[in-house]
Coordinates of C-alpha atoms in Angstrom, one line a residue:
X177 CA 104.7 77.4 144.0
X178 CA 104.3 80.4 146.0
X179 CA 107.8 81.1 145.3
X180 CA 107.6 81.2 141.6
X181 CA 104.1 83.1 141.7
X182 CA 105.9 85.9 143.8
X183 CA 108.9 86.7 141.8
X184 CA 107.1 86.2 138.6
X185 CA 104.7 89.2 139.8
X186 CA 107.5 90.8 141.1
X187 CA 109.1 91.2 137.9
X188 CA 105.7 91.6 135.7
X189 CA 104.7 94.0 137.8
X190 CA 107.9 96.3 138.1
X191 CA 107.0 96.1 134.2
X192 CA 103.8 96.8 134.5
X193 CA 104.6 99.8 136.7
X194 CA 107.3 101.5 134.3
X195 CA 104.7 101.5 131.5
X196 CA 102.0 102.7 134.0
X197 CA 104.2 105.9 135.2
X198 CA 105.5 106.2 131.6
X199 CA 102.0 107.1 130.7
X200 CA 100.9 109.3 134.0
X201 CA 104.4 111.5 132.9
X202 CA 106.6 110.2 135.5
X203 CA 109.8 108.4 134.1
X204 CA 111.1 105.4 135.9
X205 CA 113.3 107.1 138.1
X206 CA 109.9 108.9 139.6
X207 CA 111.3 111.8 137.7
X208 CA 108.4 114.0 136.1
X209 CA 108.7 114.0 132.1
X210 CA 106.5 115.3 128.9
X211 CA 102.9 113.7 128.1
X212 CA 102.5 113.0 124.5
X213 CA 99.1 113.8 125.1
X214 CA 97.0 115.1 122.0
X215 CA 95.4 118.6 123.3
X216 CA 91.9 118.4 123.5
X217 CA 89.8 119.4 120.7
X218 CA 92.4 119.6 117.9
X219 CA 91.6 117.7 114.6
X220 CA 94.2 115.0 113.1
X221 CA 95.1 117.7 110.3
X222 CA 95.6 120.2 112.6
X223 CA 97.8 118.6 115.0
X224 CA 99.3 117.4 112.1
X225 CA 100.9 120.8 111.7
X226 CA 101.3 121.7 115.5
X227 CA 105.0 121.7 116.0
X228 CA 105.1 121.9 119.6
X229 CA 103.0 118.9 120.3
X230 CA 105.4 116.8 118.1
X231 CA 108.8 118.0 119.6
X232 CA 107.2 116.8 122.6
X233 CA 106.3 113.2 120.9
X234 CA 110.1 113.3 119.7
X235 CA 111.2 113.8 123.3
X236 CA 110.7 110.2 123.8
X237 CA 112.8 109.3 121.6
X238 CA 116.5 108.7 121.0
X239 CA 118.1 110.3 118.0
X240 CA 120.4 108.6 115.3
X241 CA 123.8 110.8 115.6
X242 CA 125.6 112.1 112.9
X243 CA 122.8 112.0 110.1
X244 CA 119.6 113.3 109.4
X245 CA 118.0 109.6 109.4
X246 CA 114.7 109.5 106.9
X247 CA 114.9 105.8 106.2
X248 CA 113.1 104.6 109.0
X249 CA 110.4 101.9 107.3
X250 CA 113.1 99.4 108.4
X251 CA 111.9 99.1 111.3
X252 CA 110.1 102.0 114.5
X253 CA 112.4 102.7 116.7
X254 CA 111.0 102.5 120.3
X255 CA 110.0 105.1 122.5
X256 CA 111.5 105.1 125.9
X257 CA 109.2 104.0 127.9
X258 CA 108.7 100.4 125.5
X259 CA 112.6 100.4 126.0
X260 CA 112.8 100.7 129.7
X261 CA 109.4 98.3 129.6
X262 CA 111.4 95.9 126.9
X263 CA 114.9 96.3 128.9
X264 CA 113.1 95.3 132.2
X265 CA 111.4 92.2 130.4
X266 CA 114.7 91.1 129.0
X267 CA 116.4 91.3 133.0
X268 CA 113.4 89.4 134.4
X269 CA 113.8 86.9 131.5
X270 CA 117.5 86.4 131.9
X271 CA 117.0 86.2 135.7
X272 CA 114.2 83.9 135.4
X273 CA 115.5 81.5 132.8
X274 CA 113.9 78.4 131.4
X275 CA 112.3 78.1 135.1
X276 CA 109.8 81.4 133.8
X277 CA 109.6 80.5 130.2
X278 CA 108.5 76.4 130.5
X279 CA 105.8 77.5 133.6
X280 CA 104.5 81.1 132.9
X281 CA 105.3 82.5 129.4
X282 CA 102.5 81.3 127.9
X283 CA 100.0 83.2 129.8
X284 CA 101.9 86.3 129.8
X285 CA 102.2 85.9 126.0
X286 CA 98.3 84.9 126.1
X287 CA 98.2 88.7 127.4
X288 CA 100.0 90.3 124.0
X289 CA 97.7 88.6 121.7
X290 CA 94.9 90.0 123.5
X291 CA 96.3 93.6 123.4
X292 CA 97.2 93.1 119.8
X293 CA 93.7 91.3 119.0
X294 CA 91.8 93.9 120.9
X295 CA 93.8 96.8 118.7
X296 CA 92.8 95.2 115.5
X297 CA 89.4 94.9 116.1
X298 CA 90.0 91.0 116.0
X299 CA 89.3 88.0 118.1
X300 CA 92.0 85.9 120.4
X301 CA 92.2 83.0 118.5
X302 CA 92.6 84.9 115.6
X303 CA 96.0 86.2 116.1
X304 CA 99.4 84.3 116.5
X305 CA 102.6 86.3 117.1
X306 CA 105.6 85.9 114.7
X307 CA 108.7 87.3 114.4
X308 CA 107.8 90.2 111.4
X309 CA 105.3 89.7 108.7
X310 CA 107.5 88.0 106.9
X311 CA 107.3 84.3 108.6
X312 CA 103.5 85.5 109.0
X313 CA 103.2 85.8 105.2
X314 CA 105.6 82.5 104.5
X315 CA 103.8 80.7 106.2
X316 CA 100.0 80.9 104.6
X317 CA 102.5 80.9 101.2
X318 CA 103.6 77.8 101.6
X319 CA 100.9 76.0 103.8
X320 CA 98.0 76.7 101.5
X321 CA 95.9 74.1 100.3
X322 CA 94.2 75.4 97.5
X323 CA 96.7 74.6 94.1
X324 CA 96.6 72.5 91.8
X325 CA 98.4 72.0 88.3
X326 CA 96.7 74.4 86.3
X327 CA 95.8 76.7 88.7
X328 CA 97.4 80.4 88.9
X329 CA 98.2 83.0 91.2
X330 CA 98.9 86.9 91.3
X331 CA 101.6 89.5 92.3
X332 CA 102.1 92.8 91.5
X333 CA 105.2 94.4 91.2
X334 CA 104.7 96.7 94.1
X335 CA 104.5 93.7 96.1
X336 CA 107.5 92.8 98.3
X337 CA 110.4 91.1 96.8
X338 CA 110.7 88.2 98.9
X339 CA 107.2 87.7 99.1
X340 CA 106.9 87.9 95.0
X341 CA 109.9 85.1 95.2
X342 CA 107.6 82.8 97.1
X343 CA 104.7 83.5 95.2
X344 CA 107.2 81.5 92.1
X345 CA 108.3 79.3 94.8
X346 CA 104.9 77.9 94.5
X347 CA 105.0 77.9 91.1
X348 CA 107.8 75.9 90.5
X349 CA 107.2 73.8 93.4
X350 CA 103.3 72.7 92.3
X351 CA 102.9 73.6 88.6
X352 CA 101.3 76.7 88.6
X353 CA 101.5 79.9 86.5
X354 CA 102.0 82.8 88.4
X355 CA 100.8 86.1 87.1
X356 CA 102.2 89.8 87.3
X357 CA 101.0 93.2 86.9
X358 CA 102.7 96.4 86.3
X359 CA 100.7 99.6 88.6
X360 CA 101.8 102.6 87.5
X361 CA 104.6 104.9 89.3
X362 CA 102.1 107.2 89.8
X363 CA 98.2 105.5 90.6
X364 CA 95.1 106.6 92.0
X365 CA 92.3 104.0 93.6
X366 CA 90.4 103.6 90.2
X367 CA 93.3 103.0 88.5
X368 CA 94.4 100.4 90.6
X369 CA 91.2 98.9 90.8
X370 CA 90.9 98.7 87.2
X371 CA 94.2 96.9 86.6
X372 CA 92.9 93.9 89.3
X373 CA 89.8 94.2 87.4
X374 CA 91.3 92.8 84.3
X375 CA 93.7 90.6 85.5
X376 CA 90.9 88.8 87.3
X377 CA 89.4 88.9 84.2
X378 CA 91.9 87.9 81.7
X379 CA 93.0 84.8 84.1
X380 CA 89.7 82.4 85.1
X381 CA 92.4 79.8 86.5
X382 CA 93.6 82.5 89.5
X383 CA 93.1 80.8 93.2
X384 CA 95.4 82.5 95.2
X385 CA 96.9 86.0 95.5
X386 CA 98.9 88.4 97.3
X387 CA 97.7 92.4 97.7
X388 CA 99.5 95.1 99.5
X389 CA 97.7 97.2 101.5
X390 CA 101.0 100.0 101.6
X391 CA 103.6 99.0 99.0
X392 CA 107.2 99.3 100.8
X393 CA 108.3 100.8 97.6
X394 CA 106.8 104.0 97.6
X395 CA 104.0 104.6 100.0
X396 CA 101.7 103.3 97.7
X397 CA 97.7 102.8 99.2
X398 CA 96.1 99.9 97.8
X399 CA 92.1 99.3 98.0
X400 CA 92.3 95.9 99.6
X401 CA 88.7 95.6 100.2
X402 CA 87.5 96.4 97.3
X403 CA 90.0 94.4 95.1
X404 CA 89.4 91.3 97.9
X405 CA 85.5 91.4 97.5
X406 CA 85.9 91.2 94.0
X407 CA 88.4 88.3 94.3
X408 CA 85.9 86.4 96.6
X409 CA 83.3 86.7 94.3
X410 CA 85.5 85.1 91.5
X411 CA 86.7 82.0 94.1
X412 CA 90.3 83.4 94.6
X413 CA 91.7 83.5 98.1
X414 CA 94.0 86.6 99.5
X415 CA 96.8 87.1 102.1
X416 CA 97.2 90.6 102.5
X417 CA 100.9 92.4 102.7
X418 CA 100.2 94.8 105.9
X419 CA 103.6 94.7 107.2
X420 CA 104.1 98.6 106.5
X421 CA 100.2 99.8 107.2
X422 CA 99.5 98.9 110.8
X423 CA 100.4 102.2 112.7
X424 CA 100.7 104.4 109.9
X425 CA 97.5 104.2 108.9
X426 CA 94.1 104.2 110.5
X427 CA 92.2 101.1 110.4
X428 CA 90.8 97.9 111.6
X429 CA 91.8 94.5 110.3
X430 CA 87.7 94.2 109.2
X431 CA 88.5 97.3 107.2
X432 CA 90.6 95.1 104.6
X433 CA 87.9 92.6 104.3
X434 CA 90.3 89.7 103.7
X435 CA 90.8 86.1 105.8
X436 CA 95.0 86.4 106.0
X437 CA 96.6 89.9 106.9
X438 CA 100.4 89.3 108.3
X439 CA 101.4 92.2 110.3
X440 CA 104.9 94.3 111.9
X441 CA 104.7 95.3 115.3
X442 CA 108.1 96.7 114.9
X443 CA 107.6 98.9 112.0
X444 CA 104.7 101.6 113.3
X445 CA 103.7 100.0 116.5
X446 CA 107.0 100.8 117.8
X447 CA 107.7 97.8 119.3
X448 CA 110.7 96.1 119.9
X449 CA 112.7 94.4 116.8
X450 CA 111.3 91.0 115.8
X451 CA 107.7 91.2 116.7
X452 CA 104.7 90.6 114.0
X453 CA 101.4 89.0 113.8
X454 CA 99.6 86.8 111.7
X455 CA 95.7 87.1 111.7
X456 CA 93.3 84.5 109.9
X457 CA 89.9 85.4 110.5
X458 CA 87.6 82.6 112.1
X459 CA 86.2 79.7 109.9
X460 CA 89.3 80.3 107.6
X461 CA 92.0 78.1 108.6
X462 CA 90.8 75.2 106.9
X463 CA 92.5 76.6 103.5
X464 CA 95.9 77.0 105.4
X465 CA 97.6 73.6 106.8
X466 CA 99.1 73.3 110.2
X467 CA 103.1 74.2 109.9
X468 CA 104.2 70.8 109.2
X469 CA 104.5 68.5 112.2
X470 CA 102.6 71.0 114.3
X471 CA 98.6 69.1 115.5
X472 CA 97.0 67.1 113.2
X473 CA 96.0 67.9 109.4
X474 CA 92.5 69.5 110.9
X475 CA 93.8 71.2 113.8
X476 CA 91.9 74.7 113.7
X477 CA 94.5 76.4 116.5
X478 CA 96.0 79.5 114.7
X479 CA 98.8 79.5 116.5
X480 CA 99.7 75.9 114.4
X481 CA 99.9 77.7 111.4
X482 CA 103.6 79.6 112.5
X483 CA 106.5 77.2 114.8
X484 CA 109.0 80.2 115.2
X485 CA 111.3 77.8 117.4
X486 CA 113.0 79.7 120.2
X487 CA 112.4 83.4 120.0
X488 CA 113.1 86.8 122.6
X489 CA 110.3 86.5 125.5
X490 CA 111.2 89.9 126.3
X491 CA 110.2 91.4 122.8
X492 CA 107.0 89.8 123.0
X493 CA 106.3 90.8 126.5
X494 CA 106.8 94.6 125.6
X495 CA 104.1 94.5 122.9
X496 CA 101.4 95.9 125.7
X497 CA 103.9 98.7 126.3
X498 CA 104.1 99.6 122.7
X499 CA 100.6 99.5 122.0
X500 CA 100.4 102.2 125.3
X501 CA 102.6 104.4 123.6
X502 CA 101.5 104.5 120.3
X503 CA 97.9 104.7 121.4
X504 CA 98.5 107.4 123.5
X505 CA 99.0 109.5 120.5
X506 CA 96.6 108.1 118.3
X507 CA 96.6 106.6 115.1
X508 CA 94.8 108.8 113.1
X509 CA 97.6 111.7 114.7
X510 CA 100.2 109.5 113.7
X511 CA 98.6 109.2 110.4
X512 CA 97.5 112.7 109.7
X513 CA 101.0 113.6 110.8
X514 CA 103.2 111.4 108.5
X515 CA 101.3 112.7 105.7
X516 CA 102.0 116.1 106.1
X517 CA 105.6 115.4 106.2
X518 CA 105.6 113.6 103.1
X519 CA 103.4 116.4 101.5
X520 CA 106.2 118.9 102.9
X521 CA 108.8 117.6 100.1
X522 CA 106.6 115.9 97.5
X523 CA 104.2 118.9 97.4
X524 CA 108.2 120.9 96.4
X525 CA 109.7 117.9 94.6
X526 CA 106.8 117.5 92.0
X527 CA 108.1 120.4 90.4
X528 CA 111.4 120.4 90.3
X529 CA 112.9 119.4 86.8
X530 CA 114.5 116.3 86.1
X531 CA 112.9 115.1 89.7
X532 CA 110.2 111.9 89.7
X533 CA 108.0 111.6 92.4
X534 CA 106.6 108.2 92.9
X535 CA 103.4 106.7 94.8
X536 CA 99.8 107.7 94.7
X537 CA 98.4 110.7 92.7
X538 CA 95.8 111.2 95.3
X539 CA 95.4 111.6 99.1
X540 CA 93.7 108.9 99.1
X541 CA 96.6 106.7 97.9
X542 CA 99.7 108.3 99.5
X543 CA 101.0 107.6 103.4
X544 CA 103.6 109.3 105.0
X545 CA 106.4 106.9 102.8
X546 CA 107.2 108.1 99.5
X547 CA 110.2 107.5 97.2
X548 CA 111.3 109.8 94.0
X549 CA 114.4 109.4 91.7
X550 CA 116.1 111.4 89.0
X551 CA 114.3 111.5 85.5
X552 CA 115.1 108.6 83.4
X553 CA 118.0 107.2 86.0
X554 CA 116.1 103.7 86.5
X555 CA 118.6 101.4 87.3
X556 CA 119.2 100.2 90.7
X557 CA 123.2 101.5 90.0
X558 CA 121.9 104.8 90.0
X559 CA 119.5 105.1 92.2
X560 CA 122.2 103.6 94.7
X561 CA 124.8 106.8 93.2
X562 CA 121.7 108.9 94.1
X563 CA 120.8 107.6 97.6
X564 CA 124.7 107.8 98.4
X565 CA 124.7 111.5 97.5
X566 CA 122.2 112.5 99.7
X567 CA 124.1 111.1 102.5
X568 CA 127.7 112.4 102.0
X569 CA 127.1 115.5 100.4
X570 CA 123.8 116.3 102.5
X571 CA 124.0 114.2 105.7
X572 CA 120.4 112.7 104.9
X573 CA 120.1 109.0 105.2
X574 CA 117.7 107.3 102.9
X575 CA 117.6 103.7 101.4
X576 CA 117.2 102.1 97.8
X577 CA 113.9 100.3 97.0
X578 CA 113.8 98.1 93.8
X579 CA 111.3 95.4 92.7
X580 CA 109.1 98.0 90.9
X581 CA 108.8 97.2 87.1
X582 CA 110.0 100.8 85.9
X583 CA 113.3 100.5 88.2
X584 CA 114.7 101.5 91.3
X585 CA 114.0 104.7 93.7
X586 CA 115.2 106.2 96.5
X587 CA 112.6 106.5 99.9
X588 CA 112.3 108.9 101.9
X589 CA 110.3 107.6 105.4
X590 CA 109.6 110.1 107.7
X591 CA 108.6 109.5 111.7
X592 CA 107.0 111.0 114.4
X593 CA 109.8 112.5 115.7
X594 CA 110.8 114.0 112.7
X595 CA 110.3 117.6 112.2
X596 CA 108.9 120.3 109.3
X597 CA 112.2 121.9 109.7
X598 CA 114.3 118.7 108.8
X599 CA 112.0 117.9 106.0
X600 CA 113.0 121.5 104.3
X601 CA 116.5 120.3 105.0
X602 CA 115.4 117.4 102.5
X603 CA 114.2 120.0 100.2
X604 CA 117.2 121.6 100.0
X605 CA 118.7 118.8 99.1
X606 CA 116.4 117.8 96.0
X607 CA 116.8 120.9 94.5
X608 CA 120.6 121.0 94.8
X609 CA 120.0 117.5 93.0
X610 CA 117.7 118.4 90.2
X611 CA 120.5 121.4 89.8
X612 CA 123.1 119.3 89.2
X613 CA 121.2 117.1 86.9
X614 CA 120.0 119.8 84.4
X615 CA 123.6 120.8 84.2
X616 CA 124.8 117.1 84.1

């Protein structure tokens, strides 16, 4: 036993120690490095436009070669220090083998959940790891109680794809009507508000539905809390989309005022790839069965509602690490920072001709993701021909988004790392673009 205590320390703690002299600005090596340390005093909109401070943040970071990469809402790519911490869990892991996993995972994971609880704002046992938002989301899909023939439930078309998909999986599977609604390319709060409004009111037989709190789409910000008090008050449940809100923008899970939020850790958390969470707030699980075969049918565990199977340790065990890093910036510098890149090329884009900026009119309803396409060119065919003429001819990587009902765009997601100077190499690009359209 002493043994097995000793390496297992050994190994946490040479993690533990990378992360700890990551963050005091001396690299693993012992070698001194940059602080991403916000100077003191400076607002989140003012650091937002501090260029220095950020080409320090992007010194972290390794670069994609060959391309001006502005498609990264795929997934964050990791500072160095969550690598070296995620590399160093993955050794230890290997080393250690089932003899690590079977006798002293479990509290080391019991470890994540509390960093990512505590970051939420949550409770322990109302947070489960999963692989991405995705099995988080699945999951209360499939394993809620609450439908009946006759019943209905609601989507909206900035929703995500797959999760839409299982939204009808439920209606063919049970016999219930599922309803969609259109929000506009272009929305503000009150309008979105509104267009819950009356679809709560125009279907008394709704029970379940799914809200995005940032549409993957096109940045889109959508008032969860006040669309989900207004859905509790009419006897429908919600599970809330936050797959590509946690990091990039500023909030607790309280804040969204709903019982089911699945989560990434690898979008905007910046940790390693196949890491998400699943909260369910206390007194809720009764609505959402146990994955089936997992604890009885009244087993209140959240961490019965997901059975991921085997999955990387070593992802898991970087979370802390992540959570380090990305706090060491802040969220609401992260935030405030992501905006003003977007604003950099939608505030230009807006008014070029035959250009279409999509996503939220206001501040209030824009992040740092937004997506635009050419006038009129809706189809996913074209938006592809657009998306691949901004990489060849421009050396700007982007990616094709469709599942909105007016047709398909191209996004444009910015990161930290990403500079003013790189955006105005975008808008460049979108004029060149709009050019060549008018004369098309």
């Amino acid at each position: 036993m002493p043994v097995r205590d000793s390496s297992r320390r050994r190994f946490l703690g040479g993690i533990a120690a990378g992360t700890a002299l990551a963050a005091s600005g001396v690299g693993h090596a012992g070698k001194a490095v940059a602080r991403p340390t916000p100077p003191i005093g400076a607002s989140p909109d003012e650091l937002a436009r501090d260029e220095a401070f950020w080409r320090e943040v992007g010194a972290f970071y390794d670069r994609t070669k060959g391309v001006l990469n502005l498609e990264h809402g795929y997934w964050g790519k990791m500072a160095r220090p969550v690598q070296d911490a995620y590399l160093d869990a993955l050794r230890m892991v290997n080393a250690q083998n089932s003899f690590y996993a079977r006798k002293d995972y479990a509290a080391d994971e019991a470890e994540s959940v509390h960093r990512i609880a505590r970051a939420l704002g949550a409770h322990d046992d109302e947070v489960v790891i999963t692989r991405n938002a995705t099995e988080a989301c699945h999951n209360v899909i499939r394993q809620y109680r609450g439908l009946g023939k006759g019943d209905a439930v609601l989507i909206a078309d900035i929703d995500y794809p797959h999760f839409k998909s299982h939204m009808h999986w439920l209606g063919d599977g049970r016999g219930v009507r599922v309803v969609e609604i259109e929000i506009p390319t272009r929305a503000n709060q009150v309008d979105i508000r509104k267009l819950y409004q009356k679809a709560f009111e125009s279907n008394p037989d709704l029970k379940l539905m799914l809200i995005t709190h940032v549409s993957n789409q096109h940045g889109l910000v959508v008032p969860v809390a006040e669309v989900a008090a207004e859905a509790r008050g009419r006897g429908i449940d919600v599970v809330c989309d936050a797959a590509q809100s946690w990091g990039l923008l500023d909030y607790k899970v309280a804040d969204l005022g709903v019982d089911w939020v699945a989560f990434n850790l690898h979008k905007w958390i910046g940790a390693p790839v196949g890491t998400g969470a699943l909260y369910m707030r206390r007194g809720s699980l009764g609505k959402v069965a146990p994955y089936p075969g997992d604890g009885g049918t009244e087993d209140m565990n959240v961490a019965k509602r997901v059975h991921p199977g085997t999955y990387n340790f070593a992802a898991r065990l970087a979370i802390p690490a992540a959570l380090d890093f990305h706090e060491s910036i802040g969220t609401a510098n992260k935030e405030a920072r992501l905006r003003y890149l977007r604003s950099l090329w939608t505030d230009e884009a807006q008014h070029m001709p035959h250009l279409e900026v999509l996503g939220g009119k206001d501040e209030e309803s824009w992040t740092g993701i937004g997506s635009f396409r050419l006038a009129g060119q809706t189809t996913i065919e074209e938006a592809t021909k657009l998306q691949q003429r901004l990489e060849t001819e421009f050396g700007i990587f982007s990616v094709v988004r469709k599942g909105l009902a007016s047709g398909g765009c191209v996004r444009i997601t910015p990161q930290v790392f990403n500079s003013a100077d790189e955006i105005g190499r975008l808008v460049d690009a979108l004029r060149d673009l709009a050019k060549s359209a008018i004369s098309a």
